Short mmCIF file of C-alpha atoms in Angstrom, two decimals:
data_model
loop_
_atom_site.label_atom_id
_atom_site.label_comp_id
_atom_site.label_asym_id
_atom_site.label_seq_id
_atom_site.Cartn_x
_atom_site.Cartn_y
_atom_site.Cartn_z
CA UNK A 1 -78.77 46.23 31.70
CA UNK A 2 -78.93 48.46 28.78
CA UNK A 3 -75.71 50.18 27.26
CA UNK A 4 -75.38 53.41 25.35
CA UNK A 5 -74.61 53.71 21.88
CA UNK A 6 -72.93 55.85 20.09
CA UNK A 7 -74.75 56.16 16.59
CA UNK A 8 -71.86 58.81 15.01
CA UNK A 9 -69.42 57.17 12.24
CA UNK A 10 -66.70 59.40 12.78
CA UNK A 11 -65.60 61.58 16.02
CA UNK A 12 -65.36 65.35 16.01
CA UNK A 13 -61.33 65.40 16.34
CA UNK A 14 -60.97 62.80 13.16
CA UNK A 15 -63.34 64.74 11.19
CA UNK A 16 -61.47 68.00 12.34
CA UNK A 17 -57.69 66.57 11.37
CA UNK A 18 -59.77 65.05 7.82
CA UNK A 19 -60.47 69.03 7.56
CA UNK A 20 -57.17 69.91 8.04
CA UNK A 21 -55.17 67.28 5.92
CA UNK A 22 -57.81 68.38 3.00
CA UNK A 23 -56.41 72.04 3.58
CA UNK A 24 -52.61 71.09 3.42
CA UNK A 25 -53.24 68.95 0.02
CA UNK A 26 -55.18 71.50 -1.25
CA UNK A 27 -52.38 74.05 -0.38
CA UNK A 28 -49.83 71.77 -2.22
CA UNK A 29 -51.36 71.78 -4.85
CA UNK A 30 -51.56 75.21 -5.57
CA UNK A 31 -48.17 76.21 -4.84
CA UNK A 32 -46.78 73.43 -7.37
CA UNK A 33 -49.19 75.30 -10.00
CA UNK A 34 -48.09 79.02 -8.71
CA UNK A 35 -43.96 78.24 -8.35
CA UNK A 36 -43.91 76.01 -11.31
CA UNK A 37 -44.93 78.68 -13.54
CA UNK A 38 -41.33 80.31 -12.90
CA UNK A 39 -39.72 78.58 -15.68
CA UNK A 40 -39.51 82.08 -17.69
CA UNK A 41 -37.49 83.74 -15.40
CA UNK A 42 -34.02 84.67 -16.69
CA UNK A 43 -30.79 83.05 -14.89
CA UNK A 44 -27.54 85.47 -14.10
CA UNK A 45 -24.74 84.70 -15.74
CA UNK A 46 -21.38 83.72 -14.18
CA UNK A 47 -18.44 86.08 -14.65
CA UNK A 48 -15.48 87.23 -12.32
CA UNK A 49 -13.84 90.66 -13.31
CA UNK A 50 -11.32 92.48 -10.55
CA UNK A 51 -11.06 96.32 -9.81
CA UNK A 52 -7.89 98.03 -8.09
CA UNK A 53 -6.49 101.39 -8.06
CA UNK A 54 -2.68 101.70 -9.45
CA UNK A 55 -1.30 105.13 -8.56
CA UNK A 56 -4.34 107.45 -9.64
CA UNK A 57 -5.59 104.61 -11.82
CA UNK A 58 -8.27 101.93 -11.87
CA UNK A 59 -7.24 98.59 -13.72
CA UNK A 60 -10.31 96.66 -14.47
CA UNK A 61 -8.83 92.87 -14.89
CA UNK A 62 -11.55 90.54 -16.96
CA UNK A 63 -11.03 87.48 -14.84
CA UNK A 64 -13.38 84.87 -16.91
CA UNK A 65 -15.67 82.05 -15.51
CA UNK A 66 -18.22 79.87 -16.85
CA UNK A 67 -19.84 82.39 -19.22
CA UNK A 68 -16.58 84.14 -20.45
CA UNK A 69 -17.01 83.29 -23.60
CA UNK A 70 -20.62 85.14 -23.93
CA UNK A 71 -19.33 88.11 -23.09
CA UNK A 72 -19.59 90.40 -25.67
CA UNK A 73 -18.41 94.10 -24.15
CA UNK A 74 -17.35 94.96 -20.70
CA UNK A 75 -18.09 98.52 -19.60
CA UNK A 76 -16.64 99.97 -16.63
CA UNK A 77 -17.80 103.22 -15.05
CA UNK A 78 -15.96 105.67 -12.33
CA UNK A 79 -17.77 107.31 -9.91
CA UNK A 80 -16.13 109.67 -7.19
CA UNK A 81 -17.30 109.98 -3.13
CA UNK A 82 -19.52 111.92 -4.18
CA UNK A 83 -21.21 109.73 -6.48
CA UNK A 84 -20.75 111.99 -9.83
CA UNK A 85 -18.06 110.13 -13.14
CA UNK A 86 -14.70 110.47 -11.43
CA UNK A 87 -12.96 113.73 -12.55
CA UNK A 88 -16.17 115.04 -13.80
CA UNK A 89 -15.29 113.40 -17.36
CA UNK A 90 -16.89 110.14 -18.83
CA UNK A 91 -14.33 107.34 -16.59
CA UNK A 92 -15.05 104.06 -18.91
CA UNK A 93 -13.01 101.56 -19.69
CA UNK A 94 -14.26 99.37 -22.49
CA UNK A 95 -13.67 95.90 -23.77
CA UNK A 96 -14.82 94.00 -26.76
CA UNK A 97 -14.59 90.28 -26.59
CA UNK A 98 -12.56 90.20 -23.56
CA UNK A 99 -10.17 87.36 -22.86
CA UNK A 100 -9.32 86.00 -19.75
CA UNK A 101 -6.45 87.95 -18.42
CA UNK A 102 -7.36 91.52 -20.44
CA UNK A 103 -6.90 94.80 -18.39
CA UNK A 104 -8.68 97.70 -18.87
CA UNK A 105 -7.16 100.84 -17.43
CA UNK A 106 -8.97 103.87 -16.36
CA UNK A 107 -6.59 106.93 -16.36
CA UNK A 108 -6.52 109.53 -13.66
CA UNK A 109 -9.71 109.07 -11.68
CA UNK A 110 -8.70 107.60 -8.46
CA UNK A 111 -7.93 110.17 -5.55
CA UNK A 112 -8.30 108.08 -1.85
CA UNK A 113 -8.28 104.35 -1.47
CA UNK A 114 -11.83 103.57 -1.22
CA UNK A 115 -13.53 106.37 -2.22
CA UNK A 116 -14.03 105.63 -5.98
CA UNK A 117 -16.61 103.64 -7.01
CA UNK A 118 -16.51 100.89 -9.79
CA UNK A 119 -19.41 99.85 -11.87
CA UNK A 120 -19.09 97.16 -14.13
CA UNK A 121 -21.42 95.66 -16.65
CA UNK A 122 -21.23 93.15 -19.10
CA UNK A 123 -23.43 92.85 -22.56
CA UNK A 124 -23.57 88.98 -23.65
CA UNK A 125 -24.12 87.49 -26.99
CA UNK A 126 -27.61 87.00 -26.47
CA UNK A 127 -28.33 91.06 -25.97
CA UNK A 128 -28.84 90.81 -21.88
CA UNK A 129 -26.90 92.95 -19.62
CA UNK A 130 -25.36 92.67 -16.41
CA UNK A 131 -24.24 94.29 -13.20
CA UNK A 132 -20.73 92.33 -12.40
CA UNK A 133 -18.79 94.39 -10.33
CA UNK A 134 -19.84 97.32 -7.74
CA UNK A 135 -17.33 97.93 -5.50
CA UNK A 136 -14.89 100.66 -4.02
CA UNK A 137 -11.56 100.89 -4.42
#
């Protein structure tokens, strides 16, 4: 009686799921190179800042949080339904070195709950800017 042998080292589905492990490796490896190379990209900032209307008036209230003390200037900016500056003048409300607790008020620009549009952005020590605060009120 004679039996058959099989003279192959490896079968076709091992040598298919080698092929296959080889790919997922090789596939780590290149995203650790291509997401590790991220390290430049800037973080936001943490601030908290508050926007309500008072009469025809929007208070801007600096509220603080983690990176209150790099704020250098707060700029807030009025903008109508329409999107155009609220009463068709320049509606800012400023703040240098703002503590926690400062209000900035922004005379005679709000007409309907909800329909003006606040903009805030904050300038840090280190000469970034950021968006804070875009909201209606």
């Amino acid at each position: 009686m004679r039996f058959h042998e099989n003279e192959e080292a490896v079968s076709p589905v091992i040598g298919v799921i080698l092929m296959v492990a080889i790919t997922v490796i090789l596939a780590a490896v290149i995203a650790v190179f291509v997401f590790g190379m991220t390290d430049n990209v800037e973080t936001t900032k943490t601030v908290a800042v508050t926007a309500k209307v008072s009469d025809d008036d929007v208070l801007i209230t600096f509220q603080g949080g983690p990176d209150a003390a790099k704020v250098s200037t707060l700029n807030a900016t009025v903008y109508d339904a329409a999107g155009a500056l609220a009463n068709g003048t320049d509606s800012y409300g400023n703040m240098s070195t703002p503590i926690v607790g400062d209000t900035s008020i922004i005379k005679g620009v709000a007409t309907a709950d909800g329909q003006e549009r606040v903009l805030v952005t904050a300038t840090f020590n280190d000469g970034t800017k950021q968006v804070i605060l875009d909201k209606f009120v």
